[in-house]
Coordinates of N, CA and C and ligand atoms in Angstrom, one line a residue:
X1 N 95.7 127.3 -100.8 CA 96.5 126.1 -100.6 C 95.7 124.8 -100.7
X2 N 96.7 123.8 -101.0 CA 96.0 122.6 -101.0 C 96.5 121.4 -100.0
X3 N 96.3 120.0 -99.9 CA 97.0 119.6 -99.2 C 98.7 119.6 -99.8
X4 N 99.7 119.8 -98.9 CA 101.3 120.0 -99.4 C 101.8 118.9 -98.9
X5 N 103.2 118.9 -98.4 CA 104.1 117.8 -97.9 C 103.2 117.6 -96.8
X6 N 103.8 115.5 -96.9 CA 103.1 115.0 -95.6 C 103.9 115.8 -94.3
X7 N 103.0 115.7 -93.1 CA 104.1 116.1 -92.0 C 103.0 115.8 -90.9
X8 N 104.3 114.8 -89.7 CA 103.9 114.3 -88.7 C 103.2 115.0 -87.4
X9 N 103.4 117.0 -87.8 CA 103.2 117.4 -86.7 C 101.6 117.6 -86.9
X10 N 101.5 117.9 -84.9 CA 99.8 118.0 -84.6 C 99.1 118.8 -85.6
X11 N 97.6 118.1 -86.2 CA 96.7 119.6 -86.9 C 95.7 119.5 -86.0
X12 N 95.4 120.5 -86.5 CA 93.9 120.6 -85.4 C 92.7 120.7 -86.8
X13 N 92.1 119.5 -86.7 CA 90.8 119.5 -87.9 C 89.4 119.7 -87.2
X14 N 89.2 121.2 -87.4 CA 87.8 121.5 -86.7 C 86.8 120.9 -87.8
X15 N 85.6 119.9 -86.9 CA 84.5 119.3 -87.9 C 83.7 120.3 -87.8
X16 N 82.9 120.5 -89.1 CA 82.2 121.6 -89.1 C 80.6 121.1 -88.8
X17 N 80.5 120.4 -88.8 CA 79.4 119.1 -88.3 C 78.8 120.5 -86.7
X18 N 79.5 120.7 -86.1 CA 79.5 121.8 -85.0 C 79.3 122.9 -85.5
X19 N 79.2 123.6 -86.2 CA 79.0 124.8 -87.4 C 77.4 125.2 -87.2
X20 N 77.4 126.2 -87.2 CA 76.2 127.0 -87.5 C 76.0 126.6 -89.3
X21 N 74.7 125.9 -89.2 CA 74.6 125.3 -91.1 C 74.1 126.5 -91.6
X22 N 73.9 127.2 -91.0 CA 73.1 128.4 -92.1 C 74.2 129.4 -92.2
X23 N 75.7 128.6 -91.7 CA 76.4 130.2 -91.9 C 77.6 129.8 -92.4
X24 N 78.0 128.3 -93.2 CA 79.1 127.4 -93.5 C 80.1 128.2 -94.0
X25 N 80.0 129.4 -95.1 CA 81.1 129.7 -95.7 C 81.6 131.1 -94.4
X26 N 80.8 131.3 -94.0 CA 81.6 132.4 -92.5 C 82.2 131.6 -91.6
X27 N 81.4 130.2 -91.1 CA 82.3 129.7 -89.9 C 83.2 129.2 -90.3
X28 N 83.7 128.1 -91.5 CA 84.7 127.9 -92.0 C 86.2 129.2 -92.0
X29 N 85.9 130.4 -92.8 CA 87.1 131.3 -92.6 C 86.9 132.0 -91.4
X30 N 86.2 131.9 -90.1 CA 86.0 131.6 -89.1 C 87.1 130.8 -88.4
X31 N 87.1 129.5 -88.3 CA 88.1 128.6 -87.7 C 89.2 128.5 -88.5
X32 N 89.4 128.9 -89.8 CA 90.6 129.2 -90.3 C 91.4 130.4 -89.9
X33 N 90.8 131.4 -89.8 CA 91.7 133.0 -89.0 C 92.0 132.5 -87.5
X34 N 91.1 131.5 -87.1 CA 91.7 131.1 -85.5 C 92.4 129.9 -85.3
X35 N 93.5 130.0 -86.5 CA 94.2 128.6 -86.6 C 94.5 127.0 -86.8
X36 N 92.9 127.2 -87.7 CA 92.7 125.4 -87.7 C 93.7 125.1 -88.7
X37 N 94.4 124.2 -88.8 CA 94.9 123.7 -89.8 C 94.6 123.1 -91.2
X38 N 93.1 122.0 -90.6 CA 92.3 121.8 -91.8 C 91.0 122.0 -91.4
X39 N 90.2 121.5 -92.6 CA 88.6 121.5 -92.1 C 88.3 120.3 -92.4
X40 N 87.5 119.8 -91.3 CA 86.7 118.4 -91.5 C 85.8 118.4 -91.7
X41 N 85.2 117.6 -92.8 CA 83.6 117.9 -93.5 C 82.9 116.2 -93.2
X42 N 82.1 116.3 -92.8 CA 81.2 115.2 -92.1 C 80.2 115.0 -93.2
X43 N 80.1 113.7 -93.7 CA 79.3 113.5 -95.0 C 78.4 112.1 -94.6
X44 N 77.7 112.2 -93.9 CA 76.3 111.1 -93.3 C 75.2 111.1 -94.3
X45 N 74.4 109.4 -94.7 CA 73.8 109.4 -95.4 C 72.2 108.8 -94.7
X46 N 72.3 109.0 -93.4 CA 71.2 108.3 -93.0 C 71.3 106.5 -92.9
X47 N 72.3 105.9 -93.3 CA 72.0 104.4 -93.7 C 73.4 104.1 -92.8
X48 N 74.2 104.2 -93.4 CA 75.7 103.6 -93.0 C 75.7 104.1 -91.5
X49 N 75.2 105.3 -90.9 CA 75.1 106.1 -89.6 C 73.8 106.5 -89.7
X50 N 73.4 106.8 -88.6 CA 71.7 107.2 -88.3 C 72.0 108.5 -88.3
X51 N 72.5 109.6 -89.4 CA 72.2 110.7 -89.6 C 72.6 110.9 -90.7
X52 N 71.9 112.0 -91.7 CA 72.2 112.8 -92.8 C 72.8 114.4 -92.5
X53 N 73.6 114.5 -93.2 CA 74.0 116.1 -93.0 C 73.8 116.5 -95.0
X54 N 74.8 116.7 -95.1 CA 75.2 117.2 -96.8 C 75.8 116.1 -97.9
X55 N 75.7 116.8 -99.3 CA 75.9 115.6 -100.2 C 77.1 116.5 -100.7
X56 N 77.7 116.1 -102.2 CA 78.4 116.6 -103.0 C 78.6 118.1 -103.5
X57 N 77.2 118.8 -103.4 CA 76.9 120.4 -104.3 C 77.4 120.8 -102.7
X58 N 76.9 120.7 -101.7 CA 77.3 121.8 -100.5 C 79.0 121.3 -100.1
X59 N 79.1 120.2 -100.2 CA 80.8 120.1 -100.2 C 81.4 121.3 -101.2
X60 N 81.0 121.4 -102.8 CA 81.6 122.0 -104.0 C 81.3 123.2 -102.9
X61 N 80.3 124.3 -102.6 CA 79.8 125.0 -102.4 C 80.6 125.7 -100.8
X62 N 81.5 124.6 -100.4 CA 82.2 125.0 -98.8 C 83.5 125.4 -99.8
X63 N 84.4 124.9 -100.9 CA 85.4 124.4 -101.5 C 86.5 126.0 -101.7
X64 N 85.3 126.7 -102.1 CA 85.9 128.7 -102.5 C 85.8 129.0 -100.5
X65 N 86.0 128.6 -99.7 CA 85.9 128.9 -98.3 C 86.7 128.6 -97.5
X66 N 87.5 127.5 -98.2 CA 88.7 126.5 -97.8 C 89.8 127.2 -98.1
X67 N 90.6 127.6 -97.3 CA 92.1 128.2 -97.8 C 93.3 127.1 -97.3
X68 N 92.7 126.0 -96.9 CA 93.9 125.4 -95.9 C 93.5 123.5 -96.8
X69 N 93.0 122.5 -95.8 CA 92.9 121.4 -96.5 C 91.7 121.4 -96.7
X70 N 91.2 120.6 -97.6 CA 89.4 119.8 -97.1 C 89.3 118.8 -97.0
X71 N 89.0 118.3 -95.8 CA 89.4 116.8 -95.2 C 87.9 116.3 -95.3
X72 N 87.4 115.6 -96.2 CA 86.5 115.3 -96.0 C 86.4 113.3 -95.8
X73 N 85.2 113.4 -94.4 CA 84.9 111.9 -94.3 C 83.6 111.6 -94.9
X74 N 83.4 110.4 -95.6 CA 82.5 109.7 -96.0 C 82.1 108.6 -95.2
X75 N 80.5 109.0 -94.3 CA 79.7 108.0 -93.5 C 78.7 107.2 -94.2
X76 N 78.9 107.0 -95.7 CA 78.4 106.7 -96.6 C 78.6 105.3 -96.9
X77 N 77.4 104.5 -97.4 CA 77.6 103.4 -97.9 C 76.6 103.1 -99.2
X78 N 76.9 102.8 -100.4 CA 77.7 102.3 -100.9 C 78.8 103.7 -100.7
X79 N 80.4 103.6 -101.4 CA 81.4 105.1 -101.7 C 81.3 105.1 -103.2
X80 N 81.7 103.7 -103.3 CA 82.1 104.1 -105.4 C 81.1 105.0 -106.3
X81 N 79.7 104.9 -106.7 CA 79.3 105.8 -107.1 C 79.4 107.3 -106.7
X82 N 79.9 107.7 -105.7 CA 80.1 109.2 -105.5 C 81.5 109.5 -105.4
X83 N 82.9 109.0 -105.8 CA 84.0 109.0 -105.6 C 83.9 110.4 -106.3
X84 N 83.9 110.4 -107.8 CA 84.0 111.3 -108.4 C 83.2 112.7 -108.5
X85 N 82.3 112.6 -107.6 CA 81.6 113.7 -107.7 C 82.0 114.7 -106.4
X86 N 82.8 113.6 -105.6 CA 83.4 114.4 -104.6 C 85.0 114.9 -104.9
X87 N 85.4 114.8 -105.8 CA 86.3 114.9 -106.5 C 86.1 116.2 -107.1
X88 N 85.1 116.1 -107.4 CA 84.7 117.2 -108.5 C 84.6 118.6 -107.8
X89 N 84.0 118.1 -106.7 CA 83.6 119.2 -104.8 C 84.7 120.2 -104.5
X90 N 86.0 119.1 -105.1 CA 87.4 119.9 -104.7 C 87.7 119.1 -103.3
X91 N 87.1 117.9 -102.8 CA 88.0 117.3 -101.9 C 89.7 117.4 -101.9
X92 N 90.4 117.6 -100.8 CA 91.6 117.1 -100.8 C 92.1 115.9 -100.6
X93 N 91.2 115.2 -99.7 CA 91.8 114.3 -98.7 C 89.8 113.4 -99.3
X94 N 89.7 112.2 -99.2 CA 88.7 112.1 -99.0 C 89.1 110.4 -98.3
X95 N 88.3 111.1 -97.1 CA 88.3 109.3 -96.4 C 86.6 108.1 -96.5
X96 N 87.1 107.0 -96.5 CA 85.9 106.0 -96.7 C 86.1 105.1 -95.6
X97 N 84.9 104.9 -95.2 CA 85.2 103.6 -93.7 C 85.3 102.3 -94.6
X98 N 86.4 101.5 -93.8 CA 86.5 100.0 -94.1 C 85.5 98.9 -94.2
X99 N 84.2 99.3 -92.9 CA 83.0 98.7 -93.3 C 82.1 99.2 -93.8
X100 N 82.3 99.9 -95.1 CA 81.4 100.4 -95.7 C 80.7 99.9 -97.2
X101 N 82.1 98.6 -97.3 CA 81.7 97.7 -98.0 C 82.6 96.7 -98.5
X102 N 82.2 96.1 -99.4 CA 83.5 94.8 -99.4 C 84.9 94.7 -100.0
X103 N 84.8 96.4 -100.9 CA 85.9 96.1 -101.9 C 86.5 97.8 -101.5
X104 N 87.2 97.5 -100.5 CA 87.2 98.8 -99.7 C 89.0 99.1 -100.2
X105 N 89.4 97.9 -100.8 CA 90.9 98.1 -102.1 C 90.7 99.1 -103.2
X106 N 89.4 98.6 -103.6 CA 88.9 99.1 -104.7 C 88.6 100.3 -104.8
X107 N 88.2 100.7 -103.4 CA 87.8 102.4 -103.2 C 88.9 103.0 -103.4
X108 N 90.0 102.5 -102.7 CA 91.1 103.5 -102.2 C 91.9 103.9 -103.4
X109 N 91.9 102.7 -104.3 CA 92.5 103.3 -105.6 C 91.9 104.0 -106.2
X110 N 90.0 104.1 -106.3 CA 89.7 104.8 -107.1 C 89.9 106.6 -106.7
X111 N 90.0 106.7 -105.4 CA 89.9 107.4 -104.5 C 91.6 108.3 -105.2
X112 N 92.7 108.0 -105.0 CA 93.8 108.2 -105.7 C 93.6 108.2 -106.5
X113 N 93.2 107.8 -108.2 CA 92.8 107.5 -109.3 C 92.0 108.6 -109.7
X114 N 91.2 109.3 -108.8 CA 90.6 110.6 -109.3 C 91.3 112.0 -108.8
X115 N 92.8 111.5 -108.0 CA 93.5 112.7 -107.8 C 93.2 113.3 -106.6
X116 N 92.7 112.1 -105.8 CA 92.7 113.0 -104.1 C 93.8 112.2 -103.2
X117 N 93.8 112.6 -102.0 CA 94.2 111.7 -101.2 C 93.3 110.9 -100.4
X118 N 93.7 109.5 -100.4 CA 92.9 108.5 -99.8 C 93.1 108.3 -98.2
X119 N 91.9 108.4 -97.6 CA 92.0 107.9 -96.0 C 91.1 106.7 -95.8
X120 N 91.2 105.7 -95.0 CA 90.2 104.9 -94.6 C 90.2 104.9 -93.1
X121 N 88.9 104.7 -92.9 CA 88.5 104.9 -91.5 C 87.6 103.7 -90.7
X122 N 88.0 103.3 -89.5 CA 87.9 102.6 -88.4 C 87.1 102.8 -87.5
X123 N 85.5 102.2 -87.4 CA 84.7 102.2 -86.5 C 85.6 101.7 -85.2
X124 N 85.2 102.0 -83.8 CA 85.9 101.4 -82.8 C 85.9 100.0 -82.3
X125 N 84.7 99.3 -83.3 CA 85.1 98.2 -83.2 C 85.8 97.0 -83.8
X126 N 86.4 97.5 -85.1 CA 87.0 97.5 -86.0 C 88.4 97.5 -85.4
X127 N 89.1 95.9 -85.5 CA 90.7 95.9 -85.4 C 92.0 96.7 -86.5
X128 N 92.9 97.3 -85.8 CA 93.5 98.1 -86.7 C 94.2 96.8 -87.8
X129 N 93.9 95.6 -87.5 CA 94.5 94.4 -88.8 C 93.6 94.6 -89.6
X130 N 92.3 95.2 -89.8 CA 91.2 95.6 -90.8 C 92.1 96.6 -91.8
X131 N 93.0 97.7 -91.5 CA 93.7 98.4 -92.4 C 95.4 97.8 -92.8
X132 N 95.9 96.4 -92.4 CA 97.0 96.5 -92.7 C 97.7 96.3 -93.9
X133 N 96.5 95.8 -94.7 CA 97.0 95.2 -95.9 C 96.6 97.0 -97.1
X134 N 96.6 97.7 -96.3 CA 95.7 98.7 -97.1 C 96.7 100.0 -96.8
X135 N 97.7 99.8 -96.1 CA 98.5 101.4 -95.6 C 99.5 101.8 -96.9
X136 N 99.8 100.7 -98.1 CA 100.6 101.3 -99.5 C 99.4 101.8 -99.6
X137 N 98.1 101.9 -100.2 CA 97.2 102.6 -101.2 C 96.6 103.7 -100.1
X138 N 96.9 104.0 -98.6 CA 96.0 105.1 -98.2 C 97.5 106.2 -97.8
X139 N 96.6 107.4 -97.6 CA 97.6 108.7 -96.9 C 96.9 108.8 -96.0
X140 N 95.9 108.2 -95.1 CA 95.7 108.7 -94.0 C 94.5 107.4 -93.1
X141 N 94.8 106.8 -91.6 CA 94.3 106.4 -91.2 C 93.2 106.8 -90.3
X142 N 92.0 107.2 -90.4 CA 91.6 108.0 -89.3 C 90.6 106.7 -88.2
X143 N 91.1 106.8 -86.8 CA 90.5 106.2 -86.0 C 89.3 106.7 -85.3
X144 N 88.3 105.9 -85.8 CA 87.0 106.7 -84.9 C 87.4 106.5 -83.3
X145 N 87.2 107.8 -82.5 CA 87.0 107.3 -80.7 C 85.3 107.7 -80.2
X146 N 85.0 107.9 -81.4 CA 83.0 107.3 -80.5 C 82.6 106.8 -82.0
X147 N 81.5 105.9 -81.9 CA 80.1 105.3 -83.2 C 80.3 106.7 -83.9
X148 N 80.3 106.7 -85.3 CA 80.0 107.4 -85.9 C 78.7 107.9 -86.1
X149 N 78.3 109.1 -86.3 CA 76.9 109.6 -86.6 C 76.5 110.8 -86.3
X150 N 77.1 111.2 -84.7 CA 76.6 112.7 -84.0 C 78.1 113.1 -83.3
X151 N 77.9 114.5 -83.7 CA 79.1 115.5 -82.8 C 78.5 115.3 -81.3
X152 N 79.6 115.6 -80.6 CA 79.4 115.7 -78.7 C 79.2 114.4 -78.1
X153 N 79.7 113.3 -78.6 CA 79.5 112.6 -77.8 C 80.8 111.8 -77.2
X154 N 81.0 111.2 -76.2 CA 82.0 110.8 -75.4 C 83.2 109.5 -76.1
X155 N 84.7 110.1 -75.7 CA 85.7 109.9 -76.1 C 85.5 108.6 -75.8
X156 N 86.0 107.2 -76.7 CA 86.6 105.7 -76.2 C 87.7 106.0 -76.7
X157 N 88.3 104.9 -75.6 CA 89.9 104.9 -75.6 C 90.0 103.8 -76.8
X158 N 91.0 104.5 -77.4 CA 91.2 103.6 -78.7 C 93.1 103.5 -78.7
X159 N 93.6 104.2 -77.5 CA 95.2 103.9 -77.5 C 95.8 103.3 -78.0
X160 N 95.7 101.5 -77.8 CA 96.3 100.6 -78.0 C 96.0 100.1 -79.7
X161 N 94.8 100.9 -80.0 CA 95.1 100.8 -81.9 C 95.6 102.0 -81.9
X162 N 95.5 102.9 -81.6 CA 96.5 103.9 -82.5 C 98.3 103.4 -82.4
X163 N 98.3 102.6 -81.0 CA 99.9 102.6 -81.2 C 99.9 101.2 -82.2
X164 N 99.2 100.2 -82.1 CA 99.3 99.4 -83.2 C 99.5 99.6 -84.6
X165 N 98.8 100.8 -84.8 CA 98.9 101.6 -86.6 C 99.8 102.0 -86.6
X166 N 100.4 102.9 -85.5 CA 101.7 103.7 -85.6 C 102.8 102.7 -86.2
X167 N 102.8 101.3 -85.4 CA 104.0 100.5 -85.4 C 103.4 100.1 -86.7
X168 N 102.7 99.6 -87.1 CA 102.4 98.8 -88.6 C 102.7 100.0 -89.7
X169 N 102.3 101.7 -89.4 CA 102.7 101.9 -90.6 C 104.4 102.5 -90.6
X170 N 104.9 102.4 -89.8 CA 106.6 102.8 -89.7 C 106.9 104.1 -90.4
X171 N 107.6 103.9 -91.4 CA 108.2 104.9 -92.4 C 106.9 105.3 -93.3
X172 N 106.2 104.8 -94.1 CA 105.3 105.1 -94.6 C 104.1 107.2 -94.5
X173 N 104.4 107.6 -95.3 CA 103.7 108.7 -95.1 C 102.9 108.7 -95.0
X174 N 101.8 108.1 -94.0 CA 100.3 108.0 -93.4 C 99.7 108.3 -92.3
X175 N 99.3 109.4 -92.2 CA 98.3 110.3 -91.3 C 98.0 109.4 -90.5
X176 N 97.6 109.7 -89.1 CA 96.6 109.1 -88.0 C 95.7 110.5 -87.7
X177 N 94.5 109.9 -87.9 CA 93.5 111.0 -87.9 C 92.9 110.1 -86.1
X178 N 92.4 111.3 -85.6 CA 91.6 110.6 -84.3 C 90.5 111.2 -84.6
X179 N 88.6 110.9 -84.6 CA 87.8 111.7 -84.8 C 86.7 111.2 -84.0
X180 N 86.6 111.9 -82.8 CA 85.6 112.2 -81.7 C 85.6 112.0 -80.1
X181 N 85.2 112.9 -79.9 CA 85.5 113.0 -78.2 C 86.9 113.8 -78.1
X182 N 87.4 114.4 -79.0 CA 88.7 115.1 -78.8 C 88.3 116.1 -78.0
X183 N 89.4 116.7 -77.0 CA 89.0 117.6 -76.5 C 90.9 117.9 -75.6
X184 N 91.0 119.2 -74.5 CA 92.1 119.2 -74.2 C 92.5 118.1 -73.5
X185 N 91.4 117.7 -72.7 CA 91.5 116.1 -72.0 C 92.4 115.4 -72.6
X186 N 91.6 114.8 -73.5 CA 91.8 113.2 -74.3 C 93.1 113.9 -75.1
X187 N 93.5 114.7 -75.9 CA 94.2 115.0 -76.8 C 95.8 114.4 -76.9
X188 N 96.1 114.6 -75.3 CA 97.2 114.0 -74.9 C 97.9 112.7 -75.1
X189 N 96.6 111.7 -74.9 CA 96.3 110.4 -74.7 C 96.9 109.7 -76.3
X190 N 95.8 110.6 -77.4 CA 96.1 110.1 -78.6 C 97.2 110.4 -79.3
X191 N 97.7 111.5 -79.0 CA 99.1 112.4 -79.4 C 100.2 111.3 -79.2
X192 N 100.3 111.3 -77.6 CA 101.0 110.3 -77.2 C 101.3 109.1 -78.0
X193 N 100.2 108.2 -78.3 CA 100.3 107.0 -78.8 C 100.5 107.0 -80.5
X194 N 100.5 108.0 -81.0 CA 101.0 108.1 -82.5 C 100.2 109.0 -83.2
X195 N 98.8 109.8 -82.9 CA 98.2 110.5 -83.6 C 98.6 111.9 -84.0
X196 N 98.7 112.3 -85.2 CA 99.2 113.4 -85.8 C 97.9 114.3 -86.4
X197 N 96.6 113.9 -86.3 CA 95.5 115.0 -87.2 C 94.7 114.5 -86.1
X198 N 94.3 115.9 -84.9 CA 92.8 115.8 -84.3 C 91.7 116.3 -84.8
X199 N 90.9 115.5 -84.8 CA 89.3 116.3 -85.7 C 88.9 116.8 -84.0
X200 N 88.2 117.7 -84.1 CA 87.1 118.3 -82.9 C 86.1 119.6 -83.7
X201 N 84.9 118.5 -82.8 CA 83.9 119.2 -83.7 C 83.4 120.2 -82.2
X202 N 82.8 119.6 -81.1 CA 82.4 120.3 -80.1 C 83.0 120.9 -79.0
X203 N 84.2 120.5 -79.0 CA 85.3 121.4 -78.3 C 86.1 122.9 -78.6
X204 N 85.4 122.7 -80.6 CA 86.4 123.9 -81.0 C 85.7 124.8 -80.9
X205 N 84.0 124.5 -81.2 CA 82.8 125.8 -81.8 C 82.3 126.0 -80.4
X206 N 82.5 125.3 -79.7 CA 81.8 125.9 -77.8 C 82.4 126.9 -77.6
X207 N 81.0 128.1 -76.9 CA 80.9 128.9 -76.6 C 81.5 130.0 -77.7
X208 N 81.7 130.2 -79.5 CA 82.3 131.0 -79.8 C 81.0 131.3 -81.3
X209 N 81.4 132.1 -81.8 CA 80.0 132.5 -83.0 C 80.8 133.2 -83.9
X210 N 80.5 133.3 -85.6 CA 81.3 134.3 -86.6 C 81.5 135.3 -86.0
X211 N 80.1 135.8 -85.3 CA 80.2 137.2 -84.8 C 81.4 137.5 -83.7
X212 N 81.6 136.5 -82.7 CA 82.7 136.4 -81.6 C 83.8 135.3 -81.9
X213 N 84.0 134.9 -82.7 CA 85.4 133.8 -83.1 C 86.6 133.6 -82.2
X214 N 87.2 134.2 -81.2 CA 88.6 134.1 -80.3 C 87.7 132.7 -79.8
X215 N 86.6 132.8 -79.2 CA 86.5 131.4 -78.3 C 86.8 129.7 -79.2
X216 N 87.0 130.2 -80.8 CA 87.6 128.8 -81.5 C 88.7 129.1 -81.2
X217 N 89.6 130.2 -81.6 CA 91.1 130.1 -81.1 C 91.3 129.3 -80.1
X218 N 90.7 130.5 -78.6 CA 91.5 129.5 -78.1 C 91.1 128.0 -77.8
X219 N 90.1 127.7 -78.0 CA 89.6 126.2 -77.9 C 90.7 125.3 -78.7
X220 N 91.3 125.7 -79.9 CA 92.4 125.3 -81.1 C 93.2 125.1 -80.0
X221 N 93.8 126.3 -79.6 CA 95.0 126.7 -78.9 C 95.4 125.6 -77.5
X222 N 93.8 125.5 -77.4 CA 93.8 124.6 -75.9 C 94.1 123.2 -76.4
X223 N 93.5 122.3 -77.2 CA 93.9 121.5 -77.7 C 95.1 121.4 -78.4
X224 N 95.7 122.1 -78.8 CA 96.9 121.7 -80.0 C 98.1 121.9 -78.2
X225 N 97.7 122.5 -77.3 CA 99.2 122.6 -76.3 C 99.2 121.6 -75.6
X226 N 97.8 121.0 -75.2 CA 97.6 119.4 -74.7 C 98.4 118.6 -75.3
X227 N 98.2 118.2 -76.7 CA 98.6 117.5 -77.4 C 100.1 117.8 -77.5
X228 N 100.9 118.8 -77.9 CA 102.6 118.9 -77.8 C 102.8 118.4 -76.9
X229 N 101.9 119.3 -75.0 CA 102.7 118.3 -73.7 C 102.9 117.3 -74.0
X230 N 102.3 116.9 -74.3 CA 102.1 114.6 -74.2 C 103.3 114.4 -75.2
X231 N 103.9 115.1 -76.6 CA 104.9 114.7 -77.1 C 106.5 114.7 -76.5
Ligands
DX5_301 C1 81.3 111.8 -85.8 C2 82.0 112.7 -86.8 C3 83.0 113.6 -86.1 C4 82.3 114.6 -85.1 C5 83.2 114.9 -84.0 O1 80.5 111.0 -86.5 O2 82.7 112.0 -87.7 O3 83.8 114.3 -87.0 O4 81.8 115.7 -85.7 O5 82.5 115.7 -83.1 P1 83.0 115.8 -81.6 O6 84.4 116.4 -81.7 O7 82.0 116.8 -81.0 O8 83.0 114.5 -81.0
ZN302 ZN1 84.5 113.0 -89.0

């Protein structure tokens, strides 16, 4: 599969950022047999965020492992020189943060233009008027709720933008991604106020291993029932 019809209901996007790295193409069909809906791929270059993970070849290299989306984020600054090579990776979805440089129009078409789907993404201190002129050219808004850079760290409340996006993008077929600090806690919170795709990176891989995988289920399971109550 690849990404298919838009649809407003909850996903659960386990970041694999949380992943055993020596074991990417096991934990991946891993948290896909235990229900994730997509996979989130965390792309840090050291500069734009104070960490490096992976480039382009280990994206291509996760791509045969994916049976569901590949949601990948770009913590990257400059985007345009690597649009296409992540393209090439087999992204589905590829999102770019708004401050990641100045012609962040420019990305998004190119971003479309090479046949993916475009997301742009919102540091938390970033007003959601930063994406409004930008919701015709993207499929998906993702709101950061912690600094980008490291899995496990603590949820900010970002409510009052997500319902601000909700109401700015109306009818429009555009994702609300929430990415960090998700957990069954918080899940509700953002559900509530318009969010339709949770990323969780340390909520889903706690306590669970390729070898023993039910503890991603039900970590999925725990989050995706949070998130309906609150609907
Ligand atoms: C943060 C990444 C997130 C991160 C989420 O910079 O973009 O996707 O992995 O991790 P948790 O769910 O542990 O906050
Ligand atoms: Zn992310």
């Amino acid at each position: 599969m690849a990404y298919s019809d838009f649809s407003r209901s909850i996903k659960i996007a386990p970041s694999i950022l949380s992943a055993d790295f020596a074991n990417f193409g096991a934990e991946i069909r891993a948290i896909e047999s235990q229900g994730a809906d997509w996979v989130h791929v965390d792309v840090m270059d050291g500069h734009f965020v104070p960490n490096l993970t992976f480039g382009p070849p280990a994206v291509k290299a996760f791509r045969p492992h994916v049976g569901t989306v590949m949601d990948v984020h770009l913590m990257i600054a400059p985007v345009d020189p690597y649009i296409d090579a992540f393209a090439e990776a087999g992204a589905d979805i590829l999102t770019a943060h708004v401050e990641a440089g100045a012609h962040i129009h420019r990305t998004l078409q190119a971003i479309r233009g090479a046949g993916m789907k475009a997301g742009v993404a919102l540091n938390p201190g970033t007003p959601a008027a930063a994406v409004e002129h930008l919701l015709d050219l993207c499929d998906l808004v993702c709101v950061m709720t912690v600094n980008p850079g490291f899995g496990g760290q603590k949820f900010i409340d970002m409510t009052a933008k997500i319902r601000a996006l909700r109401a700015m993008i109306g009818d429009r077929p555009v994702h609300i991604e929430i990415d960090g600090g998700v957990t069954p806690e918080t899940a509700p919170l953002v559900a509530a106020a318009g969010a339709d795709v949770l990323v969780a990176g340390s909520a889903v891989f706690k306590g669970g291993s390729v070898a023993d995988p039910a503890p991603y289920g039900a970590n999925i399971a725990a989050i995706r029932a949070a998130a309906a109550a609150a609907l």
